[in-house]
Coordinates of C-alpha atoms and ligand atoms in Angstrom, one line a residue:
M1 CA 124.9 105.2 85.1
S2 CA 121.2 105.2 84.2
T3 CA 120.1 105.8 80.6
T4 CA 116.7 107.1 79.4
V5 CA 115.4 106.0 76.0
Q6 CA 112.2 106.7 74.1
F7 CA 110.5 104.3 71.7
R8 CA 107.1 103.2 70.5
M9 CA 105.5 99.7 70.3
D10 CA 102.4 98.2 68.8
P11 CA 99.6 97.7 71.4
R12 CA 100.1 93.9 71.7
S13 CA 103.8 94.1 72.2
S14 CA 103.4 96.9 74.8
Q15 CA 101.7 94.4 77.1
S16 CA 104.9 92.3 77.5
A17 CA 107.5 93.3 80.1
D18 CA 110.1 91.2 78.2
L19 CA 109.5 93.0 74.9
I20 CA 109.7 96.4 76.6
L21 CA 113.0 95.5 78.2
S22 CA 114.5 94.2 74.9
E23 CA 113.3 97.2 73.0
A24 CA 114.7 99.6 75.6
C25 CA 118.1 97.7 75.5
R26 CA 118.1 97.8 71.7
K27 CA 117.6 101.6 71.8
A28 CA 120.2 102.1 74.5
G29 CA 122.8 99.8 72.8
K30 CA 123.0 97.5 75.8
Y31 CA 122.5 93.8 76.5
P32 CA 119.7 92.8 78.9
N33 CA 122.3 91.1 81.2
Q34 CA 123.9 94.5 81.7
I35 CA 120.7 95.9 83.2
G36 CA 120.0 96.0 86.9
S37 CA 116.4 97.3 86.7
L38 CA 114.0 99.2 84.4
E39 CA 111.7 102.1 85.3
I40 CA 108.9 103.2 83.0
V41 CA 109.0 107.0 83.2
H42 CA 106.1 107.8 80.9
R43 CA 103.6 105.8 78.8
S44 CA 101.0 107.3 76.4
I45 CA 98.8 106.2 73.5
D46 CA 99.1 107.9 70.1
S47 CA 95.9 107.2 68.1
R48 CA 96.1 110.2 65.8
R49 CA 96.8 108.1 62.7
R50 CA 95.4 104.8 61.3
D51 CA 97.9 102.7 63.3
V52 CA 97.8 103.1 67.0
W53 CA 101.1 103.2 68.9
V54 CA 102.0 103.1 72.6
D55 CA 104.9 105.6 73.3
F56 CA 107.3 104.9 76.1
S57 CA 110.0 106.7 78.0
V58 CA 112.1 104.2 80.0
R59 CA 115.0 104.5 82.3
L60 CA 117.6 101.7 82.5
Y61 CA 119.7 101.3 85.6
D62 CA 123.0 99.4 85.5
A63 CA 123.5 96.3 87.7
G64 CA 124.1 97.5 91.3
E65 CA 122.7 101.0 90.6
A66 CA 119.8 102.1 92.9
Q67 CA 116.7 103.6 91.3
Q68 CA 115.9 107.2 92.1
S69 CA 113.7 107.1 95.2
R70 CA 110.5 109.1 95.5
R71 CA 110.1 111.4 98.5
G72 CA 107.0 110.6 100.5
F73 CA 105.6 112.3 103.7
E74 CA 107.9 112.1 106.6
F75 CA 105.9 112.4 109.8
K76 CA 107.0 113.9 113.1
A77 CA 105.7 112.9 116.6
V78 CA 102.7 115.2 117.4
P79 CA 100.8 114.1 120.5
S80 CA 101.4 117.4 122.4
S81 CA 101.9 119.7 119.4
A82 CA 99.9 122.7 118.4
Q83 CA 96.6 121.7 116.8
A84 CA 95.2 122.6 113.3
I85 CA 91.5 122.3 112.6
I86 CA 90.6 121.0 109.1
V87 CA 87.0 121.3 107.9
G88 CA 86.3 118.6 105.4
S89 CA 88.0 115.3 104.6
G90 CA 88.2 115.6 100.7
P91 CA 91.5 115.5 99.0
A92 CA 92.3 119.0 100.2
G93 CA 91.5 118.2 103.8
L94 CA 93.3 114.8 103.9
F95 CA 96.5 116.1 102.3
A96 CA 96.4 119.2 104.5
A97 CA 96.3 116.7 107.5
L98 CA 99.2 114.7 106.1
Q99 CA 101.2 117.9 105.6
C100 CA 100.4 119.0 109.1
L101 CA 101.8 115.7 110.4
E102 CA 105.0 116.3 108.4
C103 CA 105.2 119.8 110.0
G104 CA 104.8 118.4 113.5
L105 CA 101.3 119.8 113.9
R106 CA 98.4 117.8 115.1
P107 CA 95.5 117.7 112.6
V108 CA 91.9 117.5 113.8
V109 CA 89.7 116.8 110.8
L110 CA 86.0 117.6 111.1
E111 CA 83.8 115.8 108.5
R112 CA 80.0 116.3 108.2
G113 CA 79.5 112.9 106.6
A114 CA 80.0 109.3 107.5
Q115 CA 83.2 107.2 107.4
V116 CA 83.7 105.6 104.0
E117 CA 82.5 102.1 105.0
Q118 CA 79.1 103.5 106.1
R119 CA 79.0 105.9 103.1
R120 CA 78.5 103.0 100.7
A121 CA 75.1 102.1 102.2
K122 CA 73.9 105.8 101.8
I123 CA 75.0 105.8 98.2
T124 CA 73.1 102.6 97.5
A125 CA 69.9 104.1 99.1
L126 CA 70.4 107.2 96.9
M127 CA 70.8 105.2 93.7
R128 CA 68.1 102.7 94.4
D129 CA 65.4 104.6 96.3
G130 CA 66.3 108.2 95.6
I131 CA 66.9 108.9 99.4
I132 CA 69.2 111.9 99.7
D133 CA 71.1 112.2 103.0
P134 CA 72.1 115.8 103.2
N135 CA 75.4 114.9 104.9
T136 CA 76.5 111.7 103.3
N137 CA 76.1 111.4 99.5
Y138 CA 78.3 111.5 96.4
C139 CA 79.7 114.9 97.4
Y140 CA 79.9 114.5 101.2
G141 CA 81.4 112.0 103.6
E142 CA 84.9 110.6 104.2
G143 CA 87.2 111.4 101.2
G144 CA 84.7 114.1 99.9
A145 CA 83.7 114.2 96.3
G146 CA 87.1 112.5 95.7
T147 CA 86.0 109.1 97.1
Y148 CA 83.3 108.4 94.6
S149 CA 84.9 110.4 91.8
D150 CA 86.3 108.9 88.7
G151 CA 89.8 109.2 90.0
K152 CA 91.5 110.7 87.0
L153 CA 94.7 112.3 88.0
Y154 CA 95.6 114.5 85.1
T155 CA 97.2 117.5 86.8
R156 CA 100.9 117.4 85.9
S157 CA 101.8 121.1 86.4
T158 CA 104.4 121.4 89.2
K159 CA 103.5 125.1 89.6
R160 CA 101.3 124.3 92.6
G161 CA 103.6 121.9 94.3
D162 CA 105.0 118.4 94.3
V163 CA 102.6 116.3 92.1
S164 CA 104.8 113.2 92.5
K165 CA 104.5 113.3 96.3
V166 CA 100.6 113.2 95.9
L167 CA 100.8 110.3 93.4
G168 CA 103.3 108.5 95.5
Q169 CA 101.0 108.8 98.5
F170 CA 98.2 107.2 96.6
V171 CA 100.5 104.3 95.6
S172 CA 101.6 103.8 99.2
C173 CA 97.9 103.6 100.1
G174 CA 97.0 101.0 97.5
A175 CA 96.9 102.6 94.1
S176 CA 98.5 100.9 91.1
P177 CA 102.1 102.2 90.4
E178 CA 101.0 102.7 86.8
I179 CA 99.6 106.1 87.9
L180 CA 103.2 107.3 88.3
Y181 CA 103.9 107.1 84.6
D182 CA 100.7 106.9 82.6
A183 CA 99.9 110.0 80.6
H184 CA 96.2 109.6 81.7
P185 CA 96.5 108.1 85.2
H186 CA 93.2 106.8 86.7
L187 CA 92.4 105.4 90.2
G188 CA 88.9 104.2 89.7
S189 CA 85.8 104.6 92.0
D190 CA 86.2 101.0 93.2
K191 CA 89.7 101.6 94.5
L192 CA 89.2 105.1 96.0
P193 CA 87.3 104.1 99.1
H194 CA 90.1 101.7 100.1
I195 CA 92.8 104.3 99.4
V196 CA 90.8 106.9 101.5
A197 CA 90.5 104.4 104.4
A198 CA 94.3 103.8 104.3
I199 CA 95.0 107.5 104.4
R200 CA 92.7 107.8 107.5
Q201 CA 94.7 105.0 109.2
M202 CA 97.9 106.8 108.4
I203 CA 96.6 110.1 109.9
I204 CA 95.3 108.4 113.1
G205 CA 98.4 106.2 113.4
N206 CA 100.6 109.3 113.4
G207 CA 98.7 111.2 116.0
G208 CA 95.9 113.0 114.1
E209 CA 92.2 112.8 114.6
L210 CA 89.2 112.4 112.3
H211 CA 85.7 113.2 113.6
F212 CA 82.7 112.0 111.4
D213 CA 79.1 113.2 111.6
S214 CA 80.7 116.5 112.7
K215 CA 79.2 119.3 110.6
V216 CA 80.9 122.6 111.2
T217 CA 78.3 125.3 111.7
G218 CA 80.4 128.2 112.9
L219 CA 83.8 129.7 113.7
V220 CA 85.2 130.6 117.1
R221 CA 86.9 134.0 117.0
K222 CA 89.0 136.1 119.4
D223 CA 89.8 139.7 118.5
G224 CA 88.6 139.0 115.0
A225 CA 91.0 136.1 114.4
V226 CA 89.7 132.6 113.9
I227 CA 90.8 130.3 116.8
G228 CA 88.5 127.4 116.3
A229 CA 85.4 125.8 114.9
V230 CA 82.1 124.7 116.4
T231 CA 80.0 121.8 115.2
E232 CA 76.2 121.3 114.9
K233 CA 76.5 119.1 118.1
G234 CA 77.9 122.1 120.0
E235 CA 81.4 120.7 120.2
E236 CA 84.2 123.2 120.0
F237 CA 87.7 122.5 118.6
S238 CA 90.6 124.9 119.1
G239 CA 93.2 126.0 116.5
P240 CA 93.5 127.9 113.3
V241 CA 91.1 126.6 110.7
I242 CA 91.8 125.2 107.2
L243 CA 88.4 125.4 105.5
A244 CA 88.3 122.6 102.8
C245 CA 84.5 122.1 102.5
G246 CA 84.1 121.4 98.7
H247 CA 82.0 123.2 96.1
S248 CA 78.6 122.1 97.3
A249 CA 78.7 123.4 100.9
E250 CA 76.2 126.2 100.5
D251 CA 75.5 126.3 104.3
V252 CA 79.2 127.1 104.9
F253 CA 79.2 130.0 102.4
R254 CA 76.1 131.3 104.2
F255 CA 77.6 131.2 107.7
L256 CA 80.8 132.8 106.4
D257 CA 78.7 135.6 105.1
E258 CA 77.1 136.2 108.5
E259 CA 80.7 136.3 109.9
A260 CA 81.5 139.0 107.3
I261 CA 84.2 136.8 105.7
E262 CA 84.9 138.2 102.2
Q263 CA 83.6 136.0 99.3
E264 CA 83.1 136.7 95.6
C265 CA 81.0 135.4 92.8
K266 CA 82.9 133.0 90.6
G267 CA 82.5 131.9 87.0
I268 CA 81.7 128.2 86.4
A269 CA 80.6 125.9 83.5
C270 CA 77.2 124.2 83.2
G271 CA 75.6 121.9 80.7
V272 CA 74.8 118.2 80.4
R273 CA 76.3 114.7 80.7
L274 CA 76.7 113.0 77.3
E275 CA 76.6 109.2 77.0
H276 CA 77.7 107.1 74.0
P277 CA 78.0 103.4 73.8
Q278 CA 81.7 102.8 74.5
K279 CA 82.0 100.9 71.2
L280 CA 81.3 104.0 69.2
I281 CA 84.0 106.0 71.0
D282 CA 86.5 103.1 70.5
M283 CA 85.6 103.0 66.8
M284 CA 86.0 106.8 66.5
Q285 CA 89.4 107.0 68.3
Y286 CA 91.1 103.7 67.3
K287 CA 89.5 103.4 63.9
G288 CA 89.0 99.7 64.3
H289 CA 89.7 97.0 66.7
P290 CA 90.6 98.2 70.2
Q291 CA 92.4 95.0 71.2
F292 CA 95.2 95.4 73.8
L293 CA 94.2 99.1 74.3
P294 CA 92.2 100.7 77.1
P295 CA 88.7 101.9 76.4
A296 CA 89.1 105.1 74.3
E297 CA 88.7 108.7 75.6
Y298 CA 88.1 112.0 73.9
S299 CA 88.6 115.6 74.7
F300 CA 87.1 118.6 72.8
V301 CA 87.2 122.3 73.3
T302 CA 86.0 125.2 71.2
Q303 CA 84.7 128.8 71.5
V304 CA 81.2 129.8 70.6
Q305 CA 80.1 133.4 70.8
G306 CA 83.0 134.3 73.1
R307 CA 82.6 131.5 75.6
G308 CA 84.3 128.1 76.0
V309 CA 82.4 125.0 75.2
Y310 CA 84.2 121.8 76.1
S311 CA 84.1 118.2 77.3
F312 CA 85.1 117.6 80.9
C313 CA 85.7 114.7 83.2
M314 CA 85.4 112.0 80.5
C315 CA 84.7 108.5 81.9
P316 CA 85.4 105.7 79.5
G317 CA 83.4 102.5 80.5
G318 CA 81.8 104.6 83.2
V319 CA 78.4 105.4 84.7
I320 CA 76.5 108.5 85.3
V321 CA 75.6 109.3 89.0
P322 CA 73.4 111.8 90.8
A323 CA 75.8 114.4 92.5
V324 CA 73.0 116.0 94.6
T325 CA 73.1 117.1 98.2
Q326 CA 69.5 118.5 98.6
E327 CA 66.0 117.3 98.0
G328 CA 64.2 118.7 94.9
T329 CA 67.3 119.1 92.8
I330 CA 69.0 117.1 90.1
S331 CA 72.7 117.3 89.1
V332 CA 74.5 114.6 87.2
N333 CA 78.2 113.6 87.2
G334 CA 80.3 110.6 86.0
M335 CA 82.7 108.0 87.3
S336 CA 84.2 104.7 86.4
A337 CA 85.7 101.7 88.1
S338 CA 89.4 101.0 87.6
A339 CA 88.8 98.4 84.8
R340 CA 86.6 100.8 82.9
S341 CA 84.8 97.9 81.5
G342 CA 81.3 99.3 81.4
A343 CA 79.3 99.5 78.1
F344 CA 79.0 103.3 78.1
A345 CA 81.3 106.3 77.8
N346 CA 80.2 109.5 79.4
S347 CA 81.5 113.0 79.7
A348 CA 80.4 116.5 80.8
M349 CA 79.6 118.8 77.9
V350 CA 79.6 122.3 79.4
V351 CA 79.5 125.9 78.5
E352 CA 81.6 128.5 80.3
I353 CA 79.4 131.0 82.3
R354 CA 80.7 134.3 83.6
P355 CA 78.9 136.3 86.2
E356 CA 77.9 138.9 83.6
D357 CA 76.1 136.2 81.5
L358 CA 73.5 135.7 84.3
P359 CA 70.0 137.0 83.8
A360 CA 69.5 140.4 85.6
R361 CA 67.3 138.9 88.3
F362 CA 70.3 137.2 89.8
A363 CA 72.2 140.4 90.4
Q364 CA 70.3 140.9 93.8
Y365 CA 72.2 138.0 95.2
G366 CA 75.6 139.7 95.0
Q367 CA 78.4 137.2 95.6
F368 CA 75.9 134.4 95.7
A369 CA 74.5 135.1 92.2
M370 CA 76.2 132.1 90.5
L371 CA 75.2 129.9 93.4
E372 CA 71.6 130.9 93.1
F373 CA 71.7 130.4 89.4
V374 CA 73.1 126.9 89.8
R375 CA 70.5 125.9 92.4
A376 CA 67.7 127.4 90.2
L377 CA 68.9 125.2 87.3
E378 CA 69.1 122.1 89.5
K379 CA 65.5 122.8 90.7
R380 CA 64.3 123.4 87.2
T381 CA 65.9 120.1 86.1
F382 CA 64.0 118.3 88.9
E383 CA 60.8 119.9 87.7
F384 CA 61.4 118.4 84.2
S385 CA 61.8 114.9 85.8
D386 CA 59.0 112.8 87.1
G387 CA 59.5 113.8 90.8
T388 CA 62.3 111.3 91.3
L389 CA 66.0 111.5 90.5
A390 CA 65.3 110.4 86.9
A391 CA 67.2 112.8 84.7
P392 CA 65.6 114.7 81.8
A393 CA 67.2 113.3 78.6
Q394 CA 67.3 113.7 74.9
R395 CA 69.1 112.1 72.0
M396 CA 72.2 114.0 70.9
G397 CA 71.2 114.5 67.2
D398 CA 67.7 115.5 68.2
F399 CA 69.1 118.1 70.6
T400 CA 71.3 119.7 68.0
E401 CA 68.4 119.8 65.5
S402 CA 66.0 121.1 68.2
M403 CA 63.7 118.1 67.7
R404 CA 62.0 116.0 70.4
S405 CA 63.3 112.4 70.7
E406 CA 60.8 109.7 69.8
S407 CA 62.5 107.3 72.1
L408 CA 65.4 107.2 74.5
M409 CA 68.4 104.9 74.7
R410 CA 69.5 102.5 77.5
T411 CA 71.6 104.4 80.0
S412 CA 74.0 103.6 82.9
Y413 CA 72.2 106.2 85.1
V414 CA 70.4 103.9 87.6
P415 CA 67.6 106.3 88.6
G416 CA 66.5 106.4 85.0
V417 CA 65.7 109.0 82.4
V418 CA 62.6 111.1 81.3
N419 CA 62.1 112.1 77.7
S420 CA 62.5 115.9 77.7
N421 CA 63.3 118.9 75.5
L422 CA 66.6 120.0 76.9
N423 CA 66.6 123.2 74.7
A424 CA 63.6 124.3 76.7
L425 CA 65.1 123.2 80.0
L426 CA 68.5 124.9 79.7
P427 CA 68.8 128.7 79.5
P428 CA 69.3 129.9 75.8
F429 CA 72.8 131.2 76.6
I430 CA 73.8 127.6 77.5
S431 CA 71.7 125.6 75.0
A432 CA 72.5 127.7 71.9
R433 CA 76.3 127.4 72.5
L434 CA 76.0 123.8 73.4
R435 CA 74.2 123.0 70.1
E436 CA 76.9 124.8 68.1
G437 CA 79.7 123.3 70.1
L438 CA 78.4 119.7 69.7
K439 CA 78.0 120.3 65.9
H440 CA 81.6 121.6 65.7
F441 CA 82.9 118.5 67.6
G442 CA 81.0 116.3 65.3
S443 CA 82.8 117.9 62.3
C444 CA 86.1 117.2 64.0
A445 CA 85.5 113.6 64.8
R446 CA 83.5 111.3 62.6
G447 CA 80.9 109.3 64.5
F448 CA 80.8 111.6 67.5
L449 CA 77.6 113.5 66.7
T450 CA 75.0 110.8 66.5
N451 CA 71.5 110.0 67.6
D452 CA 72.9 106.9 69.2
A453 CA 74.1 109.0 72.1
M454 CA 72.1 110.8 74.7
L455 CA 72.3 113.9 76.8
L456 CA 71.3 113.9 80.5
A457 CA 70.5 117.1 82.4
S458 CA 72.0 119.0 84.1
E459 CA 75.7 119.0 84.8
T460 CA 76.1 121.9 87.3
R461 CA 78.8 121.0 89.9
T462 CA 81.9 121.5 87.8
S463 CA 83.5 123.9 90.3
S464 CA 82.6 126.2 93.1
P465 CA 80.2 129.1 92.2
V466 CA 81.7 131.1 95.1
R467 CA 85.3 132.1 95.9
I468 CA 86.3 132.6 99.5
V469 CA 88.9 135.4 99.1
R470 CA 92.4 134.7 100.5
D471 CA 95.7 136.6 100.5
E472 CA 98.2 135.1 98.0
Q473 CA 101.1 135.3 100.4
T474 CA 99.6 134.2 103.7
M475 CA 96.8 132.0 102.2
M476 CA 94.5 133.5 104.9
S477 CA 91.2 135.3 104.5
P478 CA 91.8 139.1 104.6
S479 CA 88.7 139.2 106.8
A480 CA 90.2 137.0 109.6
D481 CA 93.6 135.8 110.6
G482 CA 93.7 132.1 111.3
L483 CA 91.2 131.2 108.5
F484 CA 92.7 129.4 105.5
P485 CA 90.2 128.9 102.7
C486 CA 91.3 125.8 100.8
G487 CA 90.6 123.5 97.9
E488 CA 87.8 123.4 95.3
G489 CA 85.1 124.8 97.6
A490 CA 87.1 128.0 98.3
G491 CA 87.7 128.3 94.5
Y492 CA 91.4 127.6 94.4
S493 CA 91.6 124.2 92.8
G494 CA 89.6 121.8 90.5
G495 CA 90.2 118.1 90.7
I496 CA 91.8 115.6 93.1
V497 CA 95.5 116.4 92.6
S498 CA 95.2 120.2 92.6
S499 CA 93.0 120.1 95.7
A500 CA 95.5 117.8 97.5
L501 CA 98.3 120.3 96.6
D502 CA 96.3 123.2 97.8
G503 CA 95.7 121.4 101.1
M504 CA 99.4 120.8 101.5
N505 CA 100.1 124.5 100.7
C506 CA 97.5 125.7 103.2
A507 CA 99.1 123.5 105.9
L508 CA 102.5 125.0 105.2
A509 CA 101.0 128.5 105.4
L510 CA 99.3 127.6 108.7
E511 CA 102.7 126.4 110.1
K512 CA 104.2 129.8 109.2
Y513 CA 101.3 131.6 110.8
L514 CA 101.8 129.7 114.1
K515 CA 105.5 130.4 114.1
R516 CA 104.8 134.1 113.4
E517 CA 102.5 134.4 116.5
Ligands
FAD1 C1 81.2 112.0 90.4 C2 82.5 112.9 90.5 C3 83.5 112.5 89.6 C4 84.7 113.2 89.7 N1 85.8 112.8 89.0 C5 87.0 113.4 89.1 C6 88.1 112.9 88.5 O1 88.1 111.9 87.7 N2 89.3 113.5 88.6 C7 89.4 114.6 89.4 O2 90.6 115.2 89.5 N3 88.4 115.2 90.0 C8 87.2 114.6 89.9 N4 86.1 115.0 90.6 C9 86.2 116.3 91.3 C10 87.0 116.0 92.6 O3 86.3 115.0 93.3 C11 87.0 117.3 93.4 O4 87.7 118.3 92.6 C12 87.8 117.2 94.7 O5 87.2 116.1 95.5 C13 87.8 118.5 95.5 O6 88.5 118.3 96.7 P1 88.2 119.1 98.0 O7 88.9 118.4 99.1 O8 88.5 120.6 97.7 O9 86.6 119.0 98.2 P2 85.6 117.8 98.4 O10 86.2 116.6 97.9 O11 84.3 118.2 97.9 O12 85.5 117.6 100.0 C14 84.9 118.5 100.8 C15 84.6 117.8 102.1 O13 84.1 118.7 103.1 C16 83.0 118.2 103.8 N5 82.2 119.3 104.3 C17 81.4 120.1 103.6 N6 80.8 121.0 104.5 C18 81.2 120.7 105.7 C19 80.9 121.2 107.0 N7 80.1 122.2 107.2 N8 81.5 120.6 108.1 C20 82.4 119.5 107.9 N9 82.6 119.0 106.7 C21 82.1 119.6 105.6 C22 82.3 117.3 102.8 O14 81.5 116.3 103.4 C23 83.5 116.7 102.0 O15 83.9 115.5 102.6 C24 84.8 114.4 90.5 C25 83.7 114.8 91.3 C26 82.6 114.0 91.3 C27 81.4 114.5 92.2

């Protein structure tokens, strides 16, 4: 019978499979020759005290005993089955497609951007020459924002669904099995394009379709119900629609408004990207030599004047990238490759914004008030730049002391930086809270608040500024049967795993809807 044991090891010993086995056996009171196989169930780093430890939970199986198997997707034959239209191939759209195949429905995915292999060239042009393709960029294209995301997979809550099924799917498409047990699993922006391409092959191989350069511009309706979608090229695709278009698809929110689909203004968080030399963060977290340990991370949260101020999407050894979809705007974000070996650590430093915090002039935009605020901030950020994608920047200590920086630091952000006063750029209800929040974090962690770190403006795309309303039971829009708002863009998830789970749940709801008809 299997036995589960917990123990901790020093970082060097934690690298050795033999030492892990002997420590697990010692804890379980068994000899290694009694063991058939070993499964790491959980691994985390405890750096709260001077000595850093790696904590393990390990399951030992007796000789001849089979390991518990993970349940993956089980696909049915679908060539002549009912069709489901999925708008967007981000994590929500791709996992909705996989779930459709398991339900015996034929998924037809419509994606405005390019296939991942062509997406790379557009990203290079964006970084090197500042050319923004409105359909293929860091947010749009095969795999959605998920493809060039950092690939942290921190959602562990099983409330939304089977997290292990999502992680298992990533592993079967090429991710490291370490994501199954690490406390802070990470895919890496170098691995994600290959994983996304493998998911595409799986969808097509099992009878689904993916159409690229197919921007959806409208819905097809019959007696009020949604029975299909139409693309910019005039092609029509029939079936109920899962709308998984991500948080930047302003054009989708606008055509839904024309179709009288109910939407509401949603709170978000905005601020800046903070960049430190990774060495400073390692020193701060590990209090010394980070040998045999991954590049260190941090996470901070506090309240200032009744609003949350927090770090978000921390990327150790990562780079800052332009997450823009339109000319004349700047929005920054962060990502890191699987090795996380870059010289910098970056993280969003953001302030919670509720609709009631917005200046009165935005009230006229109704459900689009937050969207208009975000675009206005992105345009203002561009006005502070030099007319390119160079990001307005200021040293961290200078920002908290409201002083201009005499010089800027080196940065991982390829389009470059422009010396700016970010207290003048950001609205006071963000900048004042951010200053206080950063000072508070500096008082919690020695070395964090420093002039050897830099803030880049503005971080605006943390979640969707609009929610497409849906019924909790049916997961459909109350304005139209057959329309399933899904994922981050619809305002029901944030991050890769929760978006994937929302996609799966929408596909299950769509199956029920078809059976009901
Ligand atoms: C740089 C960066 C780093 C990130 N790092 C992480 C991370 O480490 N961990 C994490 O969990 N999350 C991260 N995220 C967030 C994560 O990527 C998103 O939460 C997730 O991708 C949302 O999934 P989604 O499927 O709902 O939407 P998206 O991934 O945004 O996908 C939406 C898709 O819809 C398509 N689309 C839009 N409009 C149309 C239309 N009209 N017709 C057809 N197709 C359309 C888009 O092209 C896109 O492919 C990061 C995001 C960015 C930008």
